[in-house]
């Protein structure tokens, strides 16, 4: 109840008409959050960042990925707008360049079954892990993907299992 009452004060949307807050001077009051996230990553913890819409979660995550030390390699995946596990697999592979020469659509078509998704994702993650840096894998808008994208719980569980077995 207090969160609803003070939401605009606690989670100000400093760019009400949209835009990229993380690149603006208005990226305010997030030093403690960044410090906590960096410490958690250094401790090898998994992090789930949850806050109201337009509160700056993406801005914090992008700022985090830019300010991590040279010991880390960041894979930032915006999951908004994707509706299938094949699409997300293709996006991750596309970002990693693991299926060079193939288009997003070709990867998506080839990733129709769980085994092929695992193969593609493993190759994508291997590219990041070759650098001997610790991989920080950021899934932005995961909740939107889970709520609005994948409609069946079995699909959600299968994709998360594929992702887990690929890392």
GROMACS .gro file of N, CA and C in nm:
model
  501
    1UNK      N    1   0.083  -0.119   0.000
    1UNK     CA    2   0.000   0.000   0.000
    1UNK      C    3   0.088   0.125   0.000
    2UNK      N    4   0.194   0.125   0.082
    2UNK     CA    5   0.283   0.240   0.083
    2UNK      C    6   0.354   0.257  -0.050
    3UNK      N    7   0.387   0.145  -0.112
    3UNK     CA    8   0.453   0.151  -0.242
    3UNK      C    9   0.365   0.223  -0.343
    4UNK      N   10   0.236   0.190  -0.343
    4UNK     CA   11   0.145   0.256  -0.435
    4UNK      C   12   0.134   0.406  -0.404
    5UNK      N   13   0.129   0.437  -0.275
    5UNK     CA   14   0.113   0.575  -0.232
    5UNK      C   15   0.232   0.661  -0.271
    6UNK      N   16   0.353   0.606  -0.254
    6UNK     CA   17   0.474   0.683  -0.279
    6UNK      C   18   0.548   0.639  -0.405
    7UNK      N   19   0.480   0.567  -0.492
    7UNK     CA   20   0.545   0.512  -0.612
    7UNK      C   21   0.614   0.621  -0.694
    8UNK      N   22   0.548   0.732  -0.716
    8UNK     CA   23   0.608   0.835  -0.800
    8UNK      C   24   0.729   0.898  -0.734
    9UNK      N   25   0.733   0.898  -0.601
    9UNK     CA   26   0.849   0.954  -0.531
    9UNK      C   27   0.964   0.854  -0.527
   10UNK      N   28   0.931   0.727  -0.501
   10UNK     CA   29   1.034   0.625  -0.489
   10UNK      C   30   1.089   0.581  -0.624
   11UNK      N   31   1.004   0.578  -0.725
   11UNK     CA   32   1.044   0.530  -0.857
   11UNK      C   33   1.007   0.634  -0.962
   12UNK      N   34   1.076   0.748  -0.960
   12UNK     CA   35   1.036   0.853  -1.054
   12UNK      C   36   1.072   0.818  -1.197
   13UNK      N   37   0.981   0.839  -1.286
   13UNK     CA   38   1.010   0.826  -1.428
   13UNK      C   39   1.055   0.964  -1.472
   14UNK      N   40   1.184   0.982  -1.484
   14UNK     CA   41   1.237   1.115  -1.508
   14UNK      C   42   1.222   1.161  -1.652
   15UNK      N   43   1.179   1.070  -1.738
   15UNK     CA   44   1.153   1.108  -1.876
   15UNK      C   45   1.011   1.063  -1.909
   16UNK      N   46   0.910   1.140  -1.868
   16UNK     CA   47   0.772   1.096  -1.879
   16UNK      C   48   0.725   1.066  -2.021
   17UNK      N   49   0.785   1.128  -2.121
   17UNK     CA   50   0.740   1.104  -2.257
   17UNK      C   51   0.820   0.994  -2.325
   18UNK      N   52   0.893   0.917  -2.250
   18UNK     CA   53   0.971   0.807  -2.307
   18UNK      C   54   1.115   0.849  -2.329
   19UNK      N   55   1.188   0.766  -2.396
   19UNK     CA   56   1.328   0.795  -2.421
   19UNK      C   57   1.417   0.705  -2.337
   20UNK      N   58   1.546   0.722  -2.352
   20UNK     CA   59   1.642   0.639  -2.281
   20UNK      C   60   1.696   0.713  -2.160
   21UNK      N   61   1.645   0.678  -2.045
   21UNK     CA   62   1.684   0.743  -1.922
   21UNK      C   63   1.831   0.720  -1.888
   22UNK      N   64   1.885   0.603  -1.924
   22UNK     CA   65   2.021   0.570  -1.883
   22UNK      C   66   2.125   0.659  -1.948
   23UNK      N   67   2.090   0.725  -2.058
   23UNK     CA   68   2.183   0.813  -2.125
   23UNK      C   69   2.164   0.959  -2.086
   24UNK      N   70   2.070   0.986  -2.000
   24UNK     CA   71   2.037   1.123  -1.965
   24UNK      C   72   2.104   1.163  -1.834
   25UNK      N   73   2.111   1.292  -1.812
   25UNK     CA   74   2.167   1.343  -1.688
   25UNK      C   75   2.076   1.309  -1.570
   26UNK      N   76   1.950   1.274  -1.600
   26UNK     CA   77   1.852   1.246  -1.496
   26UNK      C   78   1.864   1.106  -1.435
   27UNK      N   79   1.970   1.034  -1.467
   27UNK     CA   80   1.991   0.903  -1.405
   27UNK      C   81   2.031   0.931  -1.260
   28UNK      N   82   1.930   0.935  -1.173
   28UNK     CA   83   1.949   0.985  -1.037
   28UNK      C   84   1.943   0.876  -0.931
   29UNK      N   85   2.012   0.898  -0.824
   29UNK     CA   86   1.995   0.822  -0.699
   29UNK      C   87   2.005   0.671  -0.719
   30UNK      N   88   2.096   0.625  -0.797
   30UNK     CA   89   2.107   0.481  -0.819
   30UNK      C   90   2.245   0.428  -0.780
   31UNK      N   91   2.327   0.510  -0.716
   31UNK     CA   92   2.462   0.467  -0.678
   31UNK      C   93   2.459   0.348  -0.584
   32UNK      N   94   2.371   0.351  -0.487
   32UNK     CA   95   2.363   0.241  -0.390
   32UNK      C   96   2.316   0.112  -0.458
   33UNK      N   97   2.218   0.125  -0.549
   33UNK     CA   98   2.169   0.007  -0.621
   33UNK      C   99   2.279  -0.053  -0.706
   34UNK      N  100   2.354   0.032  -0.778
   34UNK     CA  101   2.463  -0.017  -0.861
   34UNK      C  102   2.570  -0.085  -0.776
   35UNK      N  103   2.603  -0.023  -0.663
   35UNK     CA  104   2.703  -0.080  -0.572
   35UNK      C  105   2.658  -0.218  -0.524
   36UNK      N  106   2.532  -0.230  -0.485
   36UNK     CA  107   2.478  -0.358  -0.439
   36UNK      C  108   2.480  -0.463  -0.550
   37UNK      N  109   2.438  -0.425  -0.671
   37UNK     CA  110   2.435  -0.518  -0.784
   37UNK      C  111   2.576  -0.567  -0.819
   38UNK      N  112   2.672  -0.474  -0.822
   38UNK     CA  113   2.811  -0.512  -0.851
   38UNK      C  114   2.863  -0.609  -0.746
   39UNK      N  115   2.837  -0.580  -0.620
   39UNK     CA  116   2.883  -0.669  -0.512
   39UNK      C  117   2.818  -0.806  -0.524
   40UNK      N  118   2.691  -0.810  -0.559
   40UNK     CA  119   2.621  -0.937  -0.574
   40UNK      C  120   2.680  -1.018  -0.689
   41UNK      N  121   2.711  -0.951  -0.798
   41UNK     CA  122   2.772  -1.019  -0.913
   41UNK      C  123   2.909  -1.073  -0.875
   42UNK      N  124   2.987  -0.994  -0.805
   42UNK     CA  125   3.120  -1.038  -0.761
   42UNK      C  126   3.112  -1.160  -0.670
   43UNK      N  127   3.001  -1.173  -0.598
   43UNK     CA  128   2.981  -1.288  -0.509
   43UNK      C  129   2.919  -1.407  -0.583
   44UNK      N  130   2.893  -1.391  -0.713
   44UNK     CA  131   2.838  -1.500  -0.792
   44UNK      C  132   2.690  -1.524  -0.771
   45UNK      N  133   2.619  -1.424  -0.722
   45UNK     CA  134   2.476  -1.438  -0.697
   45UNK      C  135   2.395  -1.415  -0.823
   46UNK      N  136   2.279  -1.480  -0.829
   46UNK     CA  137   2.179  -1.454  -0.932
   46UNK      C  138   2.091  -1.342  -0.879
   47UNK      N  139   2.049  -1.255  -0.967
   47UNK     CA  140   1.973  -1.138  -0.924
   47UNK      C  141   1.844  -1.128  -1.004
   48UNK      N  142   1.735  -1.100  -0.934
   48UNK     CA  143   1.608  -1.069  -0.999
   48UNK      C  144   1.571  -0.929  -0.955
   49UNK      N  145   1.567  -0.837  -1.049
   49UNK     CA  146   1.537  -0.697  -1.021
   49UNK      C  147   1.391  -0.672  -1.058
   50UNK      N  148   1.311  -0.640  -0.957
   50UNK     CA  149   1.167  -0.620  -0.977
   50UNK      C  150   1.129  -0.483  -0.922
   51UNK      N  151   1.055  -0.407  -1.002
   51UNK     CA  152   1.006  -0.276  -0.960
   51UNK      C  153   0.892  -0.238  -1.055
   52UNK      N  154   0.815  -0.136  -1.019
   52UNK     CA  155   0.706  -0.093  -1.107
   52UNK      C  156   0.756  -0.050  -1.244
   53UNK      N  157   0.665  -0.054  -1.339
   53UNK     CA  158   0.694  -0.013  -1.475
   53UNK      C  159   0.745   0.131  -1.478
   54UNK      N  160   0.842   0.156  -1.569
   54UNK     CA  161   0.900   0.290  -1.589
   54UNK      C  162   0.973   0.342  -1.466
   55UNK      N  163   1.023   0.252  -1.383
   55UNK     CA  164   1.093   0.295  -1.263
   55UNK      C  165   1.243   0.301  -1.280
   56UNK      N  166   1.293   0.258  -1.394
   56UNK     CA  167   1.436   0.269  -1.419
   56UNK      C  168   1.514   0.139  -1.411
   57UNK      N  169   1.445   0.025  -1.415
   57UNK     CA  170   1.515  -0.105  -1.407
   57UNK      C  171   1.611  -0.121  -1.524
   58UNK      N  172   1.563  -0.095  -1.644
   58UNK     CA  173   1.648  -0.109  -1.761
   58UNK      C  174   1.766  -0.013  -1.754
   59UNK      N  175   1.740   0.109  -1.710
   59UNK     CA  176   1.848   0.208  -1.697
   59UNK      C  177   1.955   0.158  -1.600
   60UNK      N  178   1.913   0.103  -1.489
   60UNK     CA  179   2.008   0.051  -1.390
   60UNK      C  180   2.088  -0.064  -1.451
   61UNK      N  181   2.021  -0.155  -1.521
   61UNK     CA  182   2.090  -0.270  -1.579
   61UNK      C  183   2.188  -0.228  -1.688
   62UNK      N  184   2.149  -0.132  -1.771
   62UNK     CA  185   2.240  -0.084  -1.875
   62UNK      C  186   2.360  -0.012  -1.814
   63UNK      N  187   2.334   0.068  -1.713
   63UNK     CA  188   2.444   0.137  -1.644
   63UNK      C  189   2.537   0.035  -1.579
   64UNK      N  190   2.478  -0.068  -1.520
   64UNK     CA  191   2.558  -0.175  -1.459
   64UNK      C  192   2.647  -0.241  -1.564
   65UNK      N  193   2.590  -0.274  -1.679
   65UNK     CA  194   2.669  -0.342  -1.782
   65UNK      C  195   2.782  -0.254  -1.834
   66UNK      N  196   2.762  -0.121  -1.834
   66UNK     CA  197   2.867  -0.029  -1.880
   66UNK      C  198   2.976  -0.008  -1.775
   67UNK      N  199   2.941  -0.024  -1.649
   67UNK     CA  200   3.036   0.011  -1.544
   67UNK      C  201   3.102  -0.110  -1.476
   68UNK      N  202   3.070  -0.230  -1.521
   68UNK     CA  203   3.138  -0.347  -1.464
   68UNK      C  204   3.285  -0.345  -1.504
   69UNK      N  205   3.367  -0.405  -1.424
   69UNK     CA  206   3.511  -0.404  -1.451
   69UNK      C  207   3.544  -0.486  -1.575
   70UNK      N  208   3.669  -0.480  -1.614
   70UNK     CA  209   3.715  -0.552  -1.732
   70UNK      C  210   3.710  -0.704  -1.713
   71UNK      N  211   3.683  -0.750  -1.592
   71UNK     CA  212   3.677  -0.894  -1.564
   71UNK      C  213   3.546  -0.957  -1.610
   72UNK      N  214   3.453  -0.874  -1.659
   72UNK     CA  215   3.320  -0.923  -1.695
   72UNK      C  216   3.288  -0.896  -1.841
   73UNK      N  217   3.217  -0.989  -1.899
   73UNK     CA  218   3.161  -0.974  -2.033
   73UNK      C  219   3.009  -0.976  -2.016
   74UNK      N  220   2.942  -0.878  -2.072
   74UNK     CA  221   2.797  -0.866  -2.052
   74UNK      C  222   2.720  -0.901  -2.179
   75UNK      N  223   2.620  -0.985  -2.162
   75UNK     CA  224   2.525  -1.016  -2.269
   75UNK      C  225   2.391  -0.961  -2.224
   76UNK      N  226   2.348  -0.851  -2.286
   76UNK     CA  227   2.224  -0.782  -2.249
   76UNK      C  228   2.119  -0.816  -2.353
   77UNK      N  229   2.012  -0.883  -2.311
   77UNK     CA  230   1.905  -0.924  -2.403
   77UNK      C  231   1.773  -0.862  -2.359
   78UNK      N  232   1.717  -0.778  -2.445
   78UNK     CA  233   1.585  -0.720  -2.420
   78UNK      C  234   1.481  -0.819  -2.475
   79UNK      N  235   1.402  -0.876  -2.386
   79UNK     CA  236   1.309  -0.982  -2.424
   79UNK      C  237   1.172  -0.929  -2.466
   80UNK      N  238   1.151  -0.799  -2.456
   80UNK     CA  239   1.021  -0.742  -2.491
   80UNK      C  240   0.992  -0.762  -2.638
   81UNK      N  241   0.873  -0.807  -2.668
   81UNK     CA  242   0.830  -0.823  -2.806
   81UNK      C  243   0.850  -0.962  -2.863
   82UNK      N  244   0.922  -1.047  -2.791
   82UNK     CA  245   0.940  -1.184  -2.838
   82UNK      C  246   0.830  -1.272  -2.780
   83UNK      N  247   0.782  -1.366  -2.860
   83UNK     CA  248   0.669  -1.447  -2.815
   83UNK      C  249   0.697  -1.596  -2.813
   84UNK      N  250   0.812  -1.638  -2.863
   84UNK     CA  251   0.842  -1.782  -2.864
   84UNK      C  252   0.984  -1.806  -2.818
   85UNK      N  253   1.007  -1.927  -2.772
   85UNK     CA  254   1.142  -1.965  -2.731
   85UNK      C  255   1.236  -1.966  -2.851
   86UNK      N  256   1.185  -1.998  -2.969
   86UNK     CA  257   1.267  -1.997  -3.090
   86UNK      C  258   1.318  -1.855  -3.119
   87UNK      N  259   1.231  -1.757  -3.102
   87UNK     CA  260   1.271  -1.618  -3.125
   87UNK      C  261   1.378  -1.575  -3.025
   88UNK      N  262   1.361  -1.611  -2.899
   88UNK     CA  263   1.460  -1.571  -2.798
   88UNK      C  264   1.592  -1.643  -2.822
   89UNK      N  265   1.588  -1.769  -2.859
   89UNK     CA  266   1.711  -1.841  -2.891
   89UNK      C  267   1.782  -1.774  -3.007
   90UNK      N  268   1.706  -1.739  -3.111
   90UNK     CA  269   1.763  -1.672  -3.227
   90UNK      C  270   1.824  -1.538  -3.189
   91UNK      N  271   1.758  -1.464  -3.102
   91UNK     CA  272   1.808  -1.332  -3.060
   91UNK      C  273   1.941  -1.345  -2.987
   92UNK      N  274   1.949  -1.440  -2.895
   92UNK     CA  275   2.073  -1.460  -2.820
   92UNK      C  276   2.185  -1.503  -2.913
   93UNK      N  277   2.156  -1.593  -3.006
   93UNK     CA  278   2.256  -1.637  -3.103
   93UNK      C  279   2.299  -1.522  -3.193
   94UNK      N  280   2.203  -1.440  -3.232
   94UNK     CA  281   2.231  -1.326  -3.318
   94UNK      C  282   2.325  -1.228  -3.247
   95UNK      N  283   2.298  -1.199  -3.120
   95UNK     CA  284   2.383  -1.108  -3.043
   95UNK      C  285   2.525  -1.162  -3.029
   96UNK      N  286   2.536  -1.291  -3.009
   96UNK     CA  287   2.667  -1.353  -2.990
   96UNK      C  288   2.740  -1.374  -3.122
   97UNK      N  289   2.667  -1.371  -3.232
   97UNK     CA  290   2.728  -1.398  -3.361
   97UNK      C  291   2.766  -1.544  -3.378
   98UNK      N  292   2.702  -1.632  -3.302
   98UNK     CA  293   2.742  -1.773  -3.302
   98UNK      C  294   2.699  -1.847  -3.428
   99UNK      N  295   2.600  -1.797  -3.496
   99UNK     CA  296   2.553  -1.862  -3.619
   99UNK      C  297   2.580  -1.768  -3.736
  100UNK      N  298   2.705  -1.724  -3.746
  100UNK     CA  299   2.740  -1.625  -3.847
  100UNK      C  300   2.701  -1.674  -3.986
  101UNK      N  301   2.651  -1.580  -4.064
  101UNK     CA  302   2.606  -1.614  -4.198
  101UNK      C  303   2.459  -1.648  -4.204
  102UNK      N  304   2.398  -1.675  -4.089
  102UNK     CA  305   2.255  -1.706  -4.086
  102UNK      C  306   2.177  -1.584  -4.039
  103UNK      N  307   2.060  -1.565  -4.095
  103UNK     CA  308   1.975  -1.455  -4.053
  103UNK      C  309   1.898  -1.496  -3.928
  104UNK      N  310   1.841  -1.396  -3.862
  104UNK     CA  311   1.757  -1.421  -3.744
  104UNK      C  312   1.648  -1.522  -3.778
  105UNK      N  313   1.582  -1.503  -3.892
  105UNK     CA  314   1.474  -1.593  -3.933
  105UNK      C  315   1.521  -1.735  -3.957
  106UNK      N  316   1.640  -1.750  -4.016
  106UNK     CA  317   1.694  -1.883  -4.040
  106UNK      C  318   1.727  -1.954  -3.910
  107UNK      N  319   1.783  -1.881  -3.816
  107UNK     CA  320   1.814  -1.941  -3.685
  107UNK      C  321   1.684  -1.982  -3.616
  108UNK      N  322   1.585  -1.891  -3.621
  108UNK     CA  323   1.457  -1.920  -3.556
  108UNK      C  324   1.392  -2.045  -3.615
  109UNK      N  325   1.397  -2.058  -3.746
  109UNK     CA  326   1.338  -2.175  -3.810
  109UNK      C  327   1.412  -2.303  -3.772
  110UNK      N  328   1.543  -2.294  -3.760
  110UNK     CA  329   1.624  -2.412  -3.727
  110UNK      C  330   1.612  -2.451  -3.579
  111UNK      N  331   1.564  -2.357  -3.497
  111UNK     CA  332   1.558  -2.381  -3.353
  111UNK      C  333   1.419  -2.426  -3.309
  112UNK      N  334   1.354  -2.508  -3.390
  112UNK     CA  335   1.217  -2.550  -3.360
  112UNK      C  336   1.208  -2.653  -3.248
  113UNK      N  337   1.313  -2.729  -3.224
  113UNK     CA  338   1.304  -2.828  -3.117
  113UNK      C  339   1.402  -2.795  -3.005
  114UNK      N  340   1.376  -2.853  -2.890
  114UNK     CA  341   1.454  -2.824  -2.770
  114UNK      C  342   1.602  -2.857  -2.787
  115UNK      N  343   1.631  -2.969  -2.849
  115UNK     CA  344   1.771  -3.010  -2.867
  115UNK      C  345   1.849  -2.910  -2.952
  116UNK      N  346   1.786  -2.861  -3.058
  116UNK     CA  347   1.853  -2.764  -3.145
  116UNK      C  348   1.871  -2.631  -3.072
  117UNK      N  349   1.774  -2.591  -2.991
  117UNK     CA  350   1.788  -2.468  -2.913
  117UNK      C  351   1.906  -2.480  -2.818
  118UNK      N  352   1.919  -2.595  -2.751
  118UNK     CA  353   2.031  -2.617  -2.660
  118UNK      C  354   2.163  -2.606  -2.735
  119UNK      N  355   2.171  -2.668  -2.852
  119UNK     CA  356   2.294  -2.663  -2.933
  119UNK      C  357   2.327  -2.519  -2.970
  120UNK      N  358   2.229  -2.445  -3.020
  120UNK     CA  359   2.252  -2.306  -3.059
  120UNK      C  360   2.295  -2.221  -2.940
  121UNK      N  361   2.224  -2.235  -2.828
  121UNK     CA  362   2.255  -2.153  -2.711
  121UNK      C  363   2.392  -2.187  -2.654
  122UNK      N  364   2.428  -2.315  -2.653
  122UNK     CA  365   2.561  -2.353  -2.605
  122UNK      C  366   2.670  -2.288  -2.689
  123UNK      N  367   2.653  -2.288  -2.821
  123UNK     CA  368   2.751  -2.223  -2.908
  123UNK      C  369   2.758  -2.073  -2.880
  124UNK      N  370   2.642  -2.012  -2.858
  124UNK     CA  371   2.639  -1.869  -2.829
  124UNK      C  372   2.714  -1.839  -2.700
  125UNK      N  373   2.686  -1.916  -2.595
  125UNK     CA  374   2.752  -1.891  -2.467
  125UNK      C  375   2.901  -1.923  -2.472
  126UNK      N  376   2.940  -2.021  -2.552
  126UNK     CA  377   3.082  -2.055  -2.565
  126UNK      C  378   3.162  -1.937  -2.619
  127UNK      N  379   3.102  -1.860  -2.709
  127UNK     CA  380   3.169  -1.742  -2.763
  127UNK      C  381   3.201  -1.644  -2.651
  128UNK      N  382   3.105  -1.622  -2.564
  128UNK     CA  383   3.127  -1.530  -2.453
  128UNK      C  384   3.225  -1.586  -2.351
  129UNK      N  385   3.222  -1.715  -2.331
  129UNK     CA  386   3.307  -1.776  -2.229
  129UNK      C  387   3.450  -1.796  -2.276
  130UNK      N  388   3.476  -1.786  -2.405
  130UNK     CA  389   3.612  -1.799  -2.457
  130UNK      C  390   3.702  -1.687  -2.408
  131UNK      N  391   3.645  -1.575  -2.372
  131UNK     CA  392   3.724  -1.459  -2.334
  131UNK      C  393   3.785  -1.471  -2.195
  132UNK      N  394   3.752  -1.576  -2.123
  132UNK     CA  395   3.797  -1.599  -1.986
  132UNK      C  396   3.746  -1.493  -1.888
  133UNK      N  397   3.653  -1.414  -1.933
  133UNK     CA  398   3.587  -1.319  -1.844
  133UNK      C  399   3.461  -1.385  -1.790
  134UNK      N  400   3.416  -1.340  -1.676
  134UNK     CA  401   3.291  -1.389  -1.620
  134UNK      C  402   3.176  -1.329  -1.700
  135UNK      N  403   3.084  -1.415  -1.743
  135UNK     CA  404   2.970  -1.369  -1.820
  135UNK      C  405   2.860  -1.320  -1.727
  136UNK      N  406   2.814  -1.199  -1.750
  136UNK     CA  407   2.697  -1.145  -1.682
  136UNK      C  408   2.587  -1.144  -1.786
  137UNK      N  409   2.488  -1.228  -1.766
  137UNK     CA  410   2.379  -1.248  -1.862
  137UNK      C  411   2.256  -1.176  -1.810
  138UNK      N  412   2.216  -1.070  -1.879
  138UNK     CA  413   2.105  -0.986  -1.834
  138UNK      C  414   1.987  -1.008  -1.927
  139UNK      N  415   1.876  -1.053  -1.870
  139UNK     CA  416   1.751  -1.069  -1.944
  139UNK      C  417   1.658  -0.956  -1.902
  140UNK      N  418   1.648  -0.854  -1.984
  140UNK     CA  419   1.561  -0.741  -1.954
  140UNK      C  420   1.421  -0.772  -2.004
  141UNK      N  421   1.322  -0.730  -1.927
  141UNK     CA  422   1.181  -0.753  -1.959
  141UNK      C  423   1.145  -0.901  -1.957
  142UNK      N  424   1.209  -0.977  -1.870
  142UNK     CA  425   1.179  -1.120  -1.855
  142UNK      C  426   1.033  -1.141  -1.816
  143UNK      N  427   0.983  -1.060  -1.724
  143UNK     CA  428   0.845  -1.075  -1.679
  143UNK      C  429   0.749  -1.053  -1.795
  144UNK      N  430   0.776  -0.953  -1.879
  144UNK     CA  431   0.688  -0.930  -1.995
  144UNK      C  432   0.690  -1.050  -2.088
  145UNK      N  433   0.808  -1.105  -2.109
  145UNK     CA  434   0.821  -1.223  -2.195
  145UNK      C  435   0.742  -1.339  -2.138
  146UNK      N  436   0.753  -1.359  -2.008
  146UNK     CA  437   0.684  -1.471  -1.945
  146UNK      C  438   0.533  -1.450  -1.940
  147UNK      N  439   0.491  -1.326  -1.919
  147UNK     CA  440   0.347  -1.298  -1.910
  147UNK      C  441   0.282  -1.283  -2.047
  148UNK      N  442   0.344  -1.205  -2.133
  148UNK     CA  443   0.281  -1.169  -2.260
  148UNK      C  444   0.329  -1.252  -2.377
  149UNK      N  445   0.449  -1.305  -2.366
  149UNK     CA  446   0.508  -1.378  -2.477
  149UNK      C  447   0.465  -1.522  -2.479
  150UNK      N  448   0.524  -1.600  -2.396
  150UNK     CA  449   0.493  -1.743  -2.393
  150UNK      C  450   0.361  -1.764  -2.320
  151UNK      N  451   0.265  -1.818  -2.388
  151UNK     CA  452   0.131  -1.831  -2.332
  151UNK      C  453   0.113  -1.955  -2.245
  152UNK      N  454   0.184  -2.060  -2.274
  152UNK     CA  455   0.164  -2.183  -2.199
  152UNK      C  456   0.279  -2.206  -2.102
  153UNK      N  457   0.245  -2.247  -1.980
  153UNK     CA  458   0.346  -2.268  -1.878
  153UNK      C  459   0.449  -2.372  -1.920
  154UNK      N  460   0.408  -2.472  -1.995
  154UNK     CA  461   0.502  -2.574  -2.040
  154UNK      C  462   0.608  -2.512  -2.129
  155UNK      N  463   0.569  -2.417  -2.215
  155UNK     CA  464   0.664  -2.349  -2.301
  155UNK      C  465   0.764  -2.270  -2.218
  156UNK      N  466   0.715  -2.200  -2.118
  156UNK     CA  467   0.802  -2.121  -2.031
  156UNK      C  468   0.903  -2.210  -1.962
  157UNK      N  469   0.855  -2.317  -1.901
  157UNK     CA  470   0.944  -2.409  -1.830
  157UNK      C  471   1.046  -2.472  -1.924
  158UNK      N  472   1.002  -2.511  -2.042
  158UNK     CA  473   1.093  -2.573  -2.139
  158UNK      C  474   1.203  -2.477  -2.180
  159UNK      N  475   1.166  -2.351  -2.209
  159UNK     CA  476   1.267  -2.255  -2.253
  159UNK      C  477   1.367  -2.226  -2.141
  160UNK      N  478   1.317  -2.211  -2.018
  160UNK     CA  479   1.408  -2.186  -1.906
  160UNK      C  480   1.501  -2.306  -1.883
  161UNK      N  481   1.451  -2.428  -1.904
  161UNK     CA  482   1.535  -2.547  -1.893
  161UNK      C  483   1.640  -2.549  -2.002
  162UNK      N  484   1.599  -2.512  -2.123
  162UNK     CA  485   1.694  -2.503  -2.234
  162UNK      C  486   1.804  -2.403  -2.200
  163UNK      N  487   1.763  -2.288  -2.151
  163UNK     CA  488   1.859  -2.183  -2.115
  163UNK      C  489   1.954  -2.232  -2.005
  164UNK      N  490   1.897  -2.296  -1.904
  164UNK     CA  491   1.979  -2.347  -1.793
  164UNK      C  492   2.079  -2.451  -1.841
  165UNK      N  493   2.035  -2.542  -1.924
  165UNK     CA  494   2.125  -2.650  -1.968
  165UNK      C  495   2.229  -2.599  -2.068
  166UNK      N  496   2.210  -2.481  -2.120
  166UNK     CA  497   2.305  -2.425  -2.216
  166UNK      C  498   2.421  -2.352  -2.150
  167UNK      N  499   2.399  -2.308  -2.027
  167UNK     CA  500   2.500  -2.227  -1.959
  167UNK      C  501   2.608  -2.313  -1.894
   0.00000   0.00000   0.00000
